[in-house]
Amino acid sequence: MDFSLSQEQQMTQKMVREFAQKEIAPVIKEYDRKQEPIPFALKRMGELGILGLPFPVRYGGAGMDYVALGLACEELEAVDTSLRVVMSVHTGLCGMTVLQWGTEEQKQKFLVPLARGEKIGCGAFTEPGAGSDVAAMRASAKRDGDSYILNGEKMWISLAALADLALVTVKTNPSARKPSEGLSCFIVDLHSPGVRRDDIHGKLGVRAGSTGWINFQDVKVPADNRIGEEGEGFKITMSAFDHGRYTVASGATGMIRACLEASVSYARTRTTFGKPIAEHQLIKEKIAKMAQDHEIARLLYLQAGWMQNMGKRNTLQTSYAKKFATEASFSAANEAIQIHGAYGFSDEFDVERYLRNSKGAVIYEGSSEIQVLIQSGYALGERSDKPLRCELPAYDETYWQG
Amino acid sequence: MKIIACIKQVPDSEAKVRAEDRKVSWGESPLVINPFDEYAVEGALQQKEAQSGASSSLSTVTALCIGPESAREALKHALAMGADDAILISDPALDAERLDTLGAARLLTAAIQKIGDVDMVMFGRQTLDNGAGITPAQTARLLGWPMLGLSGQIKVQDGNVSVERVIEEGRQTVSAKLPAVLSVVQSIGEPRYPSFMGIRKASKANIPVWSLSDVGASAPEPIVKRTELMNPPVRDTAVEIISGESPAEIAEKLADKILAEKVL
Ligand SMILES: Cc1cc2nc3c(=O)[nH]c(=O)nc-3n(C[C@H](O)[C@H](O)[C@H](O)COP(=O)(O)OP(=O)(O)OC[C@H]3O[C@@H](n4cnc5c(N)ncnc54)[C@H](O)[C@@H]3O)c2cc1C
């Protein structure tokens, strides 16, 4: 078994790290405090090709593999969660889902501008009244000739205020036998008449990220924008979550690393009772836990990334990676503050931001409780992977880079 | 236009140098492209881009490096930034400890002559490890070409290169006929990140290795020999963070400390 990263993967990691450290790290505190997205972040990520990292060159992407995507997310979230959230929703929820389920025409029309960073995408599933219970959503679309008419409200949508396109799941058949069979997915141009949207303020974390609501009132969406068949919306949404969760897992791994690095450097210099606190056993224990969690989280997401490269379904493995890494990042951030003592309680250091940012990830993209349901479902034999009409294509270097 | 960017692989800027058995040791620190040389690559790429608009003939950038096998990584970085080709000069008979700046200049000159028809050779202002900053001038001397040191903005026109230098008194523009050797400084602009296209190309690149006999040179002998190398004496230092309710209180505590320690 070969655990080494390819040259391409290593160079990707280094390039994304340099970008995040050089351009984002110096300003992140300012924008987090102001609760505003860093104005140049999306543009730079687009120019540098990061937004289209795992997409084939023929679709405007960088031609890298899914492991490289994970490595990039790890580097981005080691600096700030808001950057990784962009990858989760633009690249993961929206772009990768079009790559998996879109027709060739839809890939040309939507994936190409997304991959080039000319258009920003997001994924809109959650509603004021329905999150974990996706099938309970109320937003709807009715067929009207060559179009659908969309109505309803989506909430807690990352990049709601900044995106150009949204992958939106709505109810198209209210009388379906099972609610999950009545859903369909659309790519909606958020500049269409009848779309209103704005940011939500007062969030605990990801304050330099845009999170908001989108309201659809009689929004006309061409039938050509429907991704998949009518009634396939639930399956497509679950695929989108597989992609999003993978980026969340790899990103949270980066946050654990950031907590570890901050803690090691502080523990070496802060002295109490005549020695650096790094020499106290109780502090060593916290640091060892972070180091071990980082290793486990990394192995879990790399496994999921490898499975994607191979074209293997990875819903379960991605769920393991997502739950483990996000919970471990929350605990690492909590302990990192403890190690920093009172200084950790102040925004002079980064660790308080890490804690605030880490909490969201145990809620979104399937809360920890939902991950438990998924994992126990597989373990108890209540759930198994059925072949999908469209699978995420395996990474094929020749095709991707051709 | 044919442009050569000379680059070196050096220990990362965080590395700590130690004398071990009278030899320089950088420990286990990662090796990177000399940060000053990234500006040389950037400058070379800027010229390539400027020329591709101005002239019909194709401009190329070749990254050139003397070093062990591991130095391929530095060359790959240059390729990922956008260089067209890379050449590594490497030979078991080359001993880094015995290769001084003049020796390096001799090898680079031989390689540049072997490449042939070169218009411009770019260097960084100095290396991070040795930091002498004289290899560019020595190479220019051996090639018999003009040397424009510490160049900022560069302009090539009608077979001439002119460069802007920022000096204490203001700005200075100097020019010379091509071919020429340049060393560049930060004001040339921040080195670009590797692009994904560059990364794809670099990771598949087959970098040719030129041995001493390939460039027709023998292993250079240093003219100045190092006879002793010692670590600096160890100093005991302690860090203490002084805290307090207000800046005034912190300052007062600090002043007391300074007096108590008899610093003043
Ligand atoms: C920062 C942020 C960004 C987000 N970005 C997006 C986005 O881009 N797109 C999008 O569509 N949504 C987004 N969301 C919404 C997110 O996906 C939902 O919050 C999440 O799915 C949970 O839904 P909910 O908040 O409605 O909680 P609920 O579903 O109401 O759950 C409440 C609690 O009950 C638990 N629970 C629910 N069902 C069960 C069960 N069966 N068994 C045990 N416990 C259960 C949950 O785990 C949770 O603890 C974002 C949220 C946040 C905070």
XYZ file of C-alpha atoms and ligand atoms in Angstrom:
719
model
C 0.000 0.000 0.000
C 1.422 3.351 -1.059
C 0.742 6.242 1.297
C 2.871 8.778 -0.550
C 1.411 11.762 -2.350
C 2.132 12.314 -6.022
C 4.219 15.211 -7.183
C 1.081 16.945 -8.462
C -0.665 16.515 -5.160
C 2.317 17.875 -3.234
C 2.677 20.873 -5.510
C -1.042 21.599 -5.260
C -0.830 21.457 -1.480
C 2.134 23.837 -1.444
C 0.572 26.301 -3.852
C -2.719 26.486 -1.958
C -0.851 26.794 1.351
C 1.199 29.686 0.014
C -1.881 31.480 -1.252
C -3.773 31.072 2.026
C -0.830 32.046 4.210
C 0.330 34.965 2.099
C -2.944 36.552 1.104
C -5.590 35.453 3.591
C -3.825 34.961 6.932
C -2.774 38.628 7.221
C -6.336 39.963 6.820
C -8.600 37.249 8.165
C -8.949 38.665 11.690
C -10.044 42.016 10.341
C -12.813 40.553 8.174
C -13.889 38.011 10.768
C -14.327 40.881 13.224
C -16.247 42.951 10.675
C -18.359 39.892 9.775
C -17.663 40.482 6.094
C -16.334 38.165 3.405
C -12.789 38.997 2.295
C -13.609 40.978 -0.850
C -10.888 39.514 -3.061
C -10.970 35.900 -1.844
C -13.376 34.422 -4.399
C -11.775 36.269 -7.287
C -8.291 35.117 -6.344
C -9.402 31.523 -5.800
C -10.970 31.630 -9.255
C -7.933 33.159 -10.966
C -5.625 30.635 -9.387
C -7.804 27.751 -10.517
C -8.570 26.587 -6.973
C -12.341 26.847 -7.495
C -12.123 24.393 -10.401
C -9.443 22.197 -8.905
C -10.948 18.695 -9.372
C -12.622 19.252 -12.736
C -11.341 18.021 -16.090
C -9.436 20.595 -18.128
C -12.017 20.101 -20.909
C -14.648 21.522 -18.547
C -12.526 24.504 -17.543
C -11.001 22.833 -14.485
C -7.467 22.390 -13.203
C -7.441 18.670 -13.992
C -6.388 17.565 -10.512
C -7.702 14.524 -8.686
C -10.025 14.230 -5.704
C -7.177 13.677 -3.239
C -5.654 16.981 -4.356
C -9.048 18.594 -3.665
C -8.913 17.281 -0.100
C -5.363 18.512 0.361
C -6.391 21.963 -0.859
C -9.319 22.047 1.579
C -6.989 21.058 4.414
C -4.691 23.977 3.568
C -7.530 26.461 3.194
C -9.203 25.638 6.493
C -5.851 25.669 8.287
C -6.095 29.421 7.670
C -9.837 30.043 7.738
C -13.026 28.030 7.494
C -14.679 30.593 5.217
C -12.293 29.637 2.389
C -13.021 25.947 2.710
C -16.765 26.607 2.831
C -16.398 28.089 -0.655
C -14.903 24.795 -1.828
C -17.668 22.847 -0.095
C -20.515 24.634 -1.776
C -19.116 25.989 -5.044
C -16.895 23.066 -5.944
C -18.461 20.247 -3.911
C -22.234 20.728 -3.689
C -22.668 22.532 -6.980
C -19.831 21.761 -9.427
C -19.183 18.113 -8.574
C -22.893 17.362 -8.617
C -23.190 18.803 -12.127
C -20.138 16.726 -13.091
C -21.869 13.619 -11.736
C -25.479 14.136 -12.808
C -25.408 16.791 -15.521
C -25.839 16.115 -19.237
C -22.992 17.067 -21.574
C -24.906 20.233 -22.462
C -25.390 21.136 -18.803
C -21.697 20.550 -18.102
C -20.788 22.944 -20.901
C -23.317 25.489 -19.767
C -22.860 25.359 -15.984
C -19.745 23.420 -15.052
C -17.384 25.295 -17.395
C -18.056 28.779 -15.934
C -18.081 27.325 -12.404
C -14.760 25.554 -12.925
C -13.194 28.679 -14.403
C -14.454 30.717 -11.462
C -16.386 33.000 -13.826
C -19.571 32.062 -12.006
C -19.957 31.212 -8.342
C -22.176 28.349 -7.307
C -23.886 27.245 -4.113
C -26.195 24.465 -2.929
C -29.606 25.336 -1.514
C -31.398 22.519 0.296
C -32.095 23.659 3.869
C -35.277 25.610 4.627
C -36.505 27.485 7.688
C -38.578 24.402 8.592
C -36.428 21.540 7.283
C -32.731 20.713 7.559
C -31.788 17.168 8.455
C -35.116 15.918 7.190
C -34.461 16.842 3.569
C -37.609 15.248 2.201
C -39.733 17.459 4.452
C -38.864 20.534 2.397
C -41.712 22.712 1.137
C -40.211 24.797 -1.657
C -41.792 23.664 -4.882
C -41.578 23.770 -8.654
C -44.454 23.350 -11.089
C -43.988 22.495 -14.731
C -45.184 25.218 -17.101
C -44.439 24.374 -20.733
C -40.674 24.519 -21.277
C -40.121 25.917 -17.803
C -40.754 25.326 -14.150
C -42.075 27.947 -11.735
C -40.210 27.885 -8.424
C -41.571 29.094 -5.083
C -40.297 28.854 -1.547
C -37.528 29.820 0.821
C -34.083 28.362 1.469
C -32.131 29.250 4.582
C -28.615 28.888 5.991
C -27.242 28.829 2.464
C -23.508 29.464 2.201
C -22.647 32.077 -0.449
C -26.378 32.893 -0.830
C -25.609 36.569 -1.325
C -22.556 36.098 -3.570
C -23.375 33.163 -5.837
C -24.563 33.386 -9.440
C -25.948 29.859 -9.665
C -27.531 27.560 -7.122
C -28.194 23.858 -7.171
C -31.674 23.925 -5.614
C -33.733 20.952 -4.508
C -37.490 21.439 -4.434
C -40.675 19.419 -4.377
C -42.077 18.694 -7.828
C -44.551 15.993 -6.857
C -46.394 16.702 -3.591
C -48.386 13.496 -3.937
C -45.425 11.149 -4.363
C -45.764 7.803 -2.572
C -42.716 8.659 -0.436
C -41.824 12.342 0.118
C -38.232 11.616 -0.979
C -39.503 10.502 -4.384
C -41.192 13.826 -5.025
C -38.054 15.978 -5.184
C -36.143 17.380 -8.165
C -32.988 19.444 -8.602
C -32.429 22.556 -10.680
C -29.625 24.900 -11.461
C -31.164 28.299 -10.818
C -29.667 31.540 -12.065
C -29.811 33.679 -8.925
C -30.007 36.848 -10.998
C -33.451 35.758 -12.307
C -36.532 37.884 -11.601
C -38.309 36.768 -8.430
C -35.129 35.807 -6.544
C -34.388 37.745 -3.369
C -31.534 36.923 -1.028
C -29.356 38.313 1.712
C -26.861 37.391 4.400
C -27.696 36.335 7.937
C -25.717 38.230 10.564
C -24.911 37.410 14.169
C -23.441 33.978 13.456
C -21.274 32.263 16.060
C -18.574 31.492 13.506
C -17.513 31.531 9.857
C -18.007 35.258 10.155
C -15.866 36.008 7.125
C -18.141 33.703 5.160
C -21.436 34.564 3.553
C -24.378 32.538 4.889
C -27.875 33.650 4.010
C -31.380 33.034 2.774
C -32.794 32.849 -0.727
C -36.430 33.491 -1.491
C -38.001 32.312 -4.744
C -41.211 33.907 -5.860
C -42.602 32.613 -9.149
C -39.112 32.201 -10.519
C -39.125 30.869 -14.059
C -36.469 28.195 -14.574
C -35.918 26.590 -17.993
C -36.691 22.869 -17.977
C -33.206 22.380 -19.452
C -31.826 23.445 -16.077
C -33.282 20.402 -14.347
C -30.427 18.192 -13.200
C -31.401 14.551 -13.510
C -34.942 13.315 -13.969
C -37.997 14.530 -12.139
C -38.131 12.646 -8.831
C -34.368 12.057 -8.679
C -33.835 15.099 -6.467
C -33.318 13.191 -3.230
C -30.631 10.938 -4.687
C -28.906 13.892 -6.315
C -28.979 15.829 -3.050
C -27.416 12.867 -1.243
C -24.665 12.750 -3.904
C -24.108 16.459 -3.366
C -23.698 15.785 0.356
C -21.085 13.093 -0.342
C -19.048 15.713 -2.215
C -19.623 18.478 0.303
C -18.861 16.253 3.288
C -15.566 15.221 1.796
C -14.436 18.854 1.650
C -15.743 19.450 5.177
C -13.788 16.433 6.457
C -10.534 17.431 4.801
C -11.001 21.047 5.848
C -11.634 20.107 9.484
C -8.400 18.115 9.328
C -6.647 21.378 8.483
C -8.257 23.042 11.438
C -6.975 20.315 13.778
C -3.507 20.943 12.360
C -3.832 24.676 12.923
C -4.886 24.049 16.549
C -1.962 21.674 17.009
C 0.580 24.085 15.555
C -0.719 27.021 17.594
C -0.724 24.898 20.758
C 2.784 23.531 20.239
C 4.250 26.939 19.620
C 2.493 28.510 22.609
C 3.225 25.625 24.967
C 6.924 25.844 24.196
C 7.197 29.505 25.142
C 4.724 29.971 27.980
C 6.234 29.039 31.318
C 4.510 28.219 34.583
C 6.026 26.812 37.747
C 9.499 27.273 36.334
C 9.150 25.413 33.062
C 7.484 25.659 29.671
C 3.930 24.382 29.939
C 4.816 21.879 27.165
C 6.690 20.008 29.871
C 3.594 19.488 32.008
C 2.074 16.071 31.420
C -1.483 17.358 31.276
C -0.562 19.711 28.432
C 1.361 16.957 26.640
C -1.763 14.842 26.727
C -3.825 17.512 25.007
C -1.161 17.990 22.349
C -0.780 14.261 21.744
C -4.545 13.976 21.307
C -4.537 16.702 18.658
C -1.611 15.103 16.844
C -3.282 11.706 16.874
C -6.641 13.108 15.783
C -4.973 14.940 12.944
C -3.418 11.714 11.742
C -6.673 9.768 11.966
C -8.685 12.523 10.280
C -6.130 12.725 7.503
C -6.100 8.997 6.863
C -9.900 8.919 6.812
C -10.293 11.670 4.247
C -7.435 10.392 2.112
C -9.176 7.033 2.019
C -12.398 8.701 0.891
C -10.479 10.705 -1.724
C -8.767 7.582 -2.974
C -12.135 5.837 -3.289
C -13.449 8.745 -5.352
C -10.383 8.524 -7.586
C -11.106 4.829 -8.072
C -14.778 5.456 -8.787
C -15.923 3.588 -5.672
C -18.969 4.728 -3.719
C -17.776 6.297 -0.481
C -20.873 7.537 1.321
C -19.993 5.527 4.428
C -16.263 6.288 4.429
C -16.937 9.983 3.809
C -19.412 9.946 6.685
C -16.734 8.464 8.981
C -14.256 11.099 7.849
C -16.726 13.969 8.225
C -17.978 13.030 11.672
C -14.583 12.213 13.070
C -12.749 15.249 11.720
C -15.403 17.819 12.583
C -15.846 16.561 16.141
C -12.088 16.295 16.610
C -11.598 19.841 15.292
C -14.145 21.174 17.779
C -12.363 19.403 20.595
C -8.912 20.468 19.341
C -9.996 24.106 19.193
C -11.469 23.864 22.668
C -8.245 22.414 24.067
C -6.115 24.867 22.112
C -7.884 27.695 23.931
C -7.313 25.901 27.222
C -3.600 25.662 26.471
C -3.490 29.380 25.651
C -5.189 30.227 28.949
C -6.656 33.730 29.027
C -4.871 34.666 25.808
C -6.837 31.956 24.043
C -10.000 33.703 25.153
C -9.053 36.803 23.204
C -9.136 37.382 19.460
C -5.505 38.457 19.631
C -4.826 34.742 19.001
C -6.465 32.623 16.318
C -7.682 29.778 18.508
C -10.917 31.417 19.642
C -11.876 31.805 15.964
C -11.081 28.148 15.404
C -13.518 27.155 18.134
C -16.298 29.392 16.808
C -15.689 28.156 13.269
C -15.488 24.481 14.186
C -18.990 24.318 15.671
C -20.782 24.831 12.354
C -19.224 21.772 10.771
C -20.744 19.362 13.292
C -24.135 20.763 12.220
C -24.009 21.377 8.464
C -23.664 18.863 5.642
C -25.419 16.298 7.821
C -25.117 16.814 11.573
C -23.175 14.343 13.708
C -26.457 12.720 14.679
C -27.340 12.181 11.015
C -23.867 10.676 10.441
C -24.573 8.237 13.267
C -27.803 7.235 11.572
C -25.953 6.675 8.296
C -23.169 4.660 9.902
C -25.451 2.538 12.065
C -27.679 1.982 9.039
C -24.795 0.381 7.156
C -23.568 -1.526 10.222
C -26.999 -2.971 10.974
C -27.628 -3.891 7.356
C -30.570 -1.494 7.122
C -28.853 0.396 4.377
C -26.640 -0.450 1.434
C -25.352 1.343 -1.653
C -27.519 0.820 -4.684
C -26.031 1.682 -8.059
C -26.953 5.200 -9.157
C -28.027 6.129 -12.657
C -25.068 8.541 -12.698
C -21.971 7.874 -10.612
C -19.235 10.399 -9.905
C -16.707 9.594 -12.637
C -13.489 7.952 -11.447
C -10.394 10.096 -11.836
C -8.715 9.302 -15.129
C -5.632 11.419 -15.632
C -5.643 11.160 -19.421
C -9.294 12.156 -19.690
C -9.011 14.846 -16.981
C -5.924 16.506 -18.384
C -6.611 15.890 -22.062
C 14.361 35.594 -27.191
C 16.077 32.889 -25.217
C 16.127 33.592 -21.496
C 17.895 31.543 -18.834
C 16.881 31.762 -15.184
C 19.629 30.450 -12.901
C 18.246 29.022 -9.708
C 19.634 27.259 -6.686
C 18.069 24.926 -4.169
C 18.591 26.041 -0.583
C 17.368 25.081 2.884
C 14.053 26.647 3.845
C 14.265 30.098 5.449
C 13.288 28.641 8.843
C 16.277 26.271 8.828
C 18.995 26.773 11.417
C 22.579 26.366 10.331
C 25.001 24.442 12.581
C 28.615 23.447 12.331
C 28.925 19.686 12.580
C 32.299 17.978 12.116
C 33.515 21.257 10.638
C 30.895 21.028 7.952
C 27.831 23.189 7.453
C 24.685 21.353 8.468
C 21.124 22.556 7.909
C 19.652 19.623 9.780
C 16.564 17.977 8.348
C 15.098 21.205 7.033
C 13.158 21.061 3.771
C 14.918 22.231 0.616
C 13.262 24.893 -1.503
C 14.007 27.057 -4.494
C 16.119 29.986 -3.280
C 13.433 32.619 -2.577
C 15.484 35.342 -4.327
C 15.640 33.154 -7.432
C 11.856 33.026 -7.620
C 12.157 36.695 -8.590
C 14.607 35.720 -11.333
C 12.064 33.242 -12.714
C 9.326 35.860 -12.379
C 11.467 38.414 -14.236
C 12.259 35.917 -16.972
C 8.578 35.022 -17.397
C 7.609 38.702 -17.525
C 10.107 39.212 -20.348
C 8.881 36.156 -22.172
C 5.332 37.491 -21.969
C 6.377 40.996 -23.030
C 8.281 39.586 -26.005
C 5.570 37.220 -27.148
C 3.480 40.320 -27.860
C 6.306 42.365 -29.362
C 8.114 39.895 -31.581
C 7.026 37.133 -33.890
C 9.702 34.654 -32.827
C 8.943 32.487 -29.834
C 10.529 33.412 -26.510
C 11.523 30.702 -24.078
C 12.577 30.506 -20.461
C 14.950 27.760 -19.373
C 15.633 27.208 -15.694
C 19.198 26.143 -14.969
C 20.459 24.731 -11.705
C 23.612 23.156 -10.319
C 22.906 20.704 -7.556
C 22.291 17.144 -6.460
C 19.375 15.017 -7.708
C 17.126 16.597 -5.072
C 17.524 19.957 -6.831
C 15.073 18.711 -9.466
C 12.380 19.881 -7.064
C 13.578 23.479 -7.332
C 13.576 23.192 -11.109
C 10.093 21.736 -11.013
C 8.967 24.776 -9.070
C 10.303 26.981 -11.880
C 8.526 24.807 -14.453
C 5.304 25.015 -12.453
C 5.625 28.814 -12.429
C 5.780 28.688 -16.213
C 9.359 28.040 -17.393
C 9.488 26.096 -20.669
C 12.430 23.833 -19.888
C 14.765 22.975 -17.085
C 18.308 21.617 -17.002
C 20.101 20.204 -13.995
C 23.884 20.248 -13.856
C 24.802 17.386 -11.594
C 27.800 15.127 -11.271
C 29.058 12.737 -8.595
C 32.400 14.568 -8.818
C 30.762 17.835 -7.698
C 31.104 18.477 -3.975
C 28.882 21.266 -2.674
C 31.435 22.056 0.058
C 34.071 22.667 -2.572
C 31.974 24.566 -5.082
C 32.500 28.297 -4.553
C 30.810 31.111 -6.464
C 33.488 31.209 -9.150
C 33.273 27.454 -9.608
C 29.496 27.734 -9.979
C 29.916 30.612 -12.450
C 32.291 28.486 -14.536
C 29.810 25.630 -14.748
C 26.874 27.915 -15.495
C 28.889 29.652 -18.204
C 29.764 26.327 -19.801
C 26.105 25.293 -19.740
C 24.894 28.636 -21.113
C 27.400 28.332 -23.954
C 26.265 24.787 -24.614
C 22.615 25.915 -24.755
C 23.699 28.578 -27.260
C 22.034 31.720 -28.694
C 21.076 32.929 -25.235
C 19.920 36.556 -25.034
C 19.498 37.093 -21.344
C 20.549 35.330 -18.139
C 18.655 36.161 -14.962
C 19.786 35.578 -11.388
C 18.316 36.359 -8.005
C 20.244 38.978 -6.050
C 21.818 36.415 -3.705
C 21.265 32.987 -2.209
C 19.701 32.356 1.161
C 22.450 29.975 2.272
C 25.742 31.541 1.162
C 24.434 34.987 0.395
C 27.527 36.200 -1.435
C 25.594 37.618 -4.385
C 28.577 37.585 -6.741
C 27.832 34.581 -8.957
C 25.888 36.759 -11.442
C 28.826 39.153 -11.894
C 31.314 36.304 -12.163
C 29.153 34.589 -14.783
C 28.867 37.829 -16.767
C 32.644 38.242 -16.644
C 33.253 34.687 -17.867
C 30.715 35.079 -20.659
C 32.156 38.485 -21.510
C 28.669 39.994 -21.355
C 27.463 43.163 -19.651
C 26.156 42.769 -16.122
C 23.134 44.697 -14.880
C 22.907 44.102 -11.157
C 20.000 44.649 -8.771
C 17.518 45.245 -11.567
C 13.944 46.311 -10.954
C 11.679 46.838 -13.941
C 13.235 45.480 -17.148
C 12.616 46.597 -20.722
C 13.982 45.011 -23.870
C 13.930 46.908 -27.146
C 15.917 46.668 -30.374
C 18.568 44.405 -28.948
C 19.036 46.526 -25.845
C 17.969 45.864 -22.294
C 17.355 48.700 -19.878
C 16.638 48.226 -16.223
C 15.469 50.443 -13.445
C 17.288 50.442 -10.146
C 15.981 51.919 -6.969
C 18.898 53.592 -5.211
C 19.106 55.725 -2.111
C 19.180 58.930 -4.126
C 16.183 57.965 -6.239
C 15.922 55.951 -9.412
C 18.520 55.058 -11.952
C 18.069 53.548 -15.392
C 20.939 51.674 -16.979
C 21.045 49.874 -20.257
C 23.290 47.539 -22.191
C 23.352 45.573 -25.383
C 22.062 42.015 -25.346
C 23.169 39.387 -24.567
C 23.443 40.393 -20.943
C 23.395 39.011 -17.428
C 20.962 40.470 -14.892
C 20.414 40.033 -11.209
C 16.939 41.023 -10.121
C 15.458 42.381 -6.914
C 12.012 42.284 -5.309
C 10.740 45.398 -7.092
C 10.366 43.288 -10.211
C 7.080 42.085 -8.693
C 5.935 39.243 -6.448
C 6.762 35.845 -7.950
C 3.627 34.195 -9.282
C 2.324 30.998 -7.695
C 2.698 27.835 -9.716
C -0.343 27.456 -11.960
C -2.194 24.167 -12.213
C -1.184 23.943 -15.844
C 2.408 24.409 -14.713
C 2.004 21.842 -11.951
C 0.677 19.287 -14.428
C 3.576 19.965 -16.750
C 6.235 20.031 -14.028
C 5.140 16.783 -12.442
C 5.484 14.992 -15.775
C 8.658 16.767 -16.872
C 11.716 14.731 -17.667
C 14.501 17.074 -16.620
C 17.768 16.439 -18.464
C 20.888 16.108 -16.320
C 24.150 17.458 -17.673
C 27.321 16.025 -16.202
C 30.676 17.817 -16.037
C 31.762 16.126 -19.228
C 28.480 17.111 -20.925
C 29.340 20.781 -20.402
C 33.040 20.149 -20.996
C 34.191 21.231 -17.549
C 36.256 19.628 -14.828
C 35.285 19.693 -11.153
C 36.093 23.236 -10.024
C 38.578 23.717 -7.192
C 37.764 26.412 -4.640
C 40.207 29.310 -4.628
C 39.511 30.211 -1.031
C 39.464 27.299 1.384
C 37.561 27.185 4.640
C 39.890 26.048 7.374
C 37.650 26.333 10.411
C 33.928 26.401 11.148
C 32.512 26.928 14.610
C 29.126 27.442 16.191
C 28.569 30.753 17.970
C 28.830 30.591 21.766
C 25.538 29.559 23.357
C 23.700 32.347 25.107
C 21.100 31.773 27.776
C 17.925 33.688 27.084
C 14.525 33.610 28.656
C 11.302 35.076 27.371
C 8.832 36.647 29.701
C 5.556 38.196 28.678
C 4.646 41.119 30.860
C 0.938 41.656 31.224
C -1.192 44.214 32.960
C -4.485 46.040 32.930
C -3.324 48.997 30.862
C -0.399 49.935 28.631
C 0.766 52.306 31.391
C 0.800 49.514 33.960
C 2.654 47.194 31.563
C 5.200 49.920 30.832
C 5.718 50.545 34.535
C 6.293 46.851 35.230
C 8.659 46.669 32.283
C 10.644 49.673 33.497
C 10.923 48.146 36.992
C 12.163 44.899 35.479
C 14.729 46.634 33.306
C 16.054 48.488 36.345
C 16.042 45.389 38.537
C 17.960 43.426 35.902
C 20.426 46.321 35.670
C 19.938 46.560 31.910
C 19.945 50.328 32.347
C -22.650 27.937 8.727
C -23.708 27.103 8.071
C -23.679 26.947 6.700
C -24.659 26.194 6.061
N -24.632 26.087 4.691
C -25.630 25.436 4.059
C -25.680 25.376 2.634
O -24.785 25.885 1.954
N -26.727 24.741 2.044
C -27.721 24.167 2.754
O -28.639 23.627 2.158
N -27.704 24.195 4.112
C -26.677 24.815 4.771
N -26.655 24.868 6.143
C -27.738 24.243 6.878
C -27.370 22.899 7.465
O -27.136 21.962 6.468
C -28.471 22.476 8.433
O -28.390 23.347 9.528
C -28.348 21.041 8.879
O -28.684 20.182 7.833
C -29.210 20.736 10.095
O -30.518 21.134 9.845
P -31.298 22.075 10.895
O -30.436 23.192 11.247
O -32.602 22.358 10.303
O -31.462 21.193 12.178
P -32.581 20.090 12.422
O -32.662 19.189 11.285
O -33.825 20.761 12.869
O -31.946 19.311 13.642
C -31.930 19.830 14.980
C -31.157 18.840 15.862
O -31.819 17.579 15.858
C -30.925 16.566 15.438
N -31.673 15.578 14.682
C -32.397 15.775 13.548
N -32.936 14.610 13.150
C -32.534 13.655 14.012
C -32.728 12.261 14.130
N -33.432 11.601 13.210
N -32.162 11.614 15.151
C -31.409 12.276 16.067
N -31.188 13.591 16.007
C -31.720 14.288 14.994
C -29.907 17.279 14.595
O -28.695 16.547 14.515
C -29.761 18.558 15.367
O -28.900 18.326 16.461
C -25.671 25.585 6.821
C -25.668 25.731 8.194
C -24.709 26.464 8.826
C -24.734 26.605 10.305
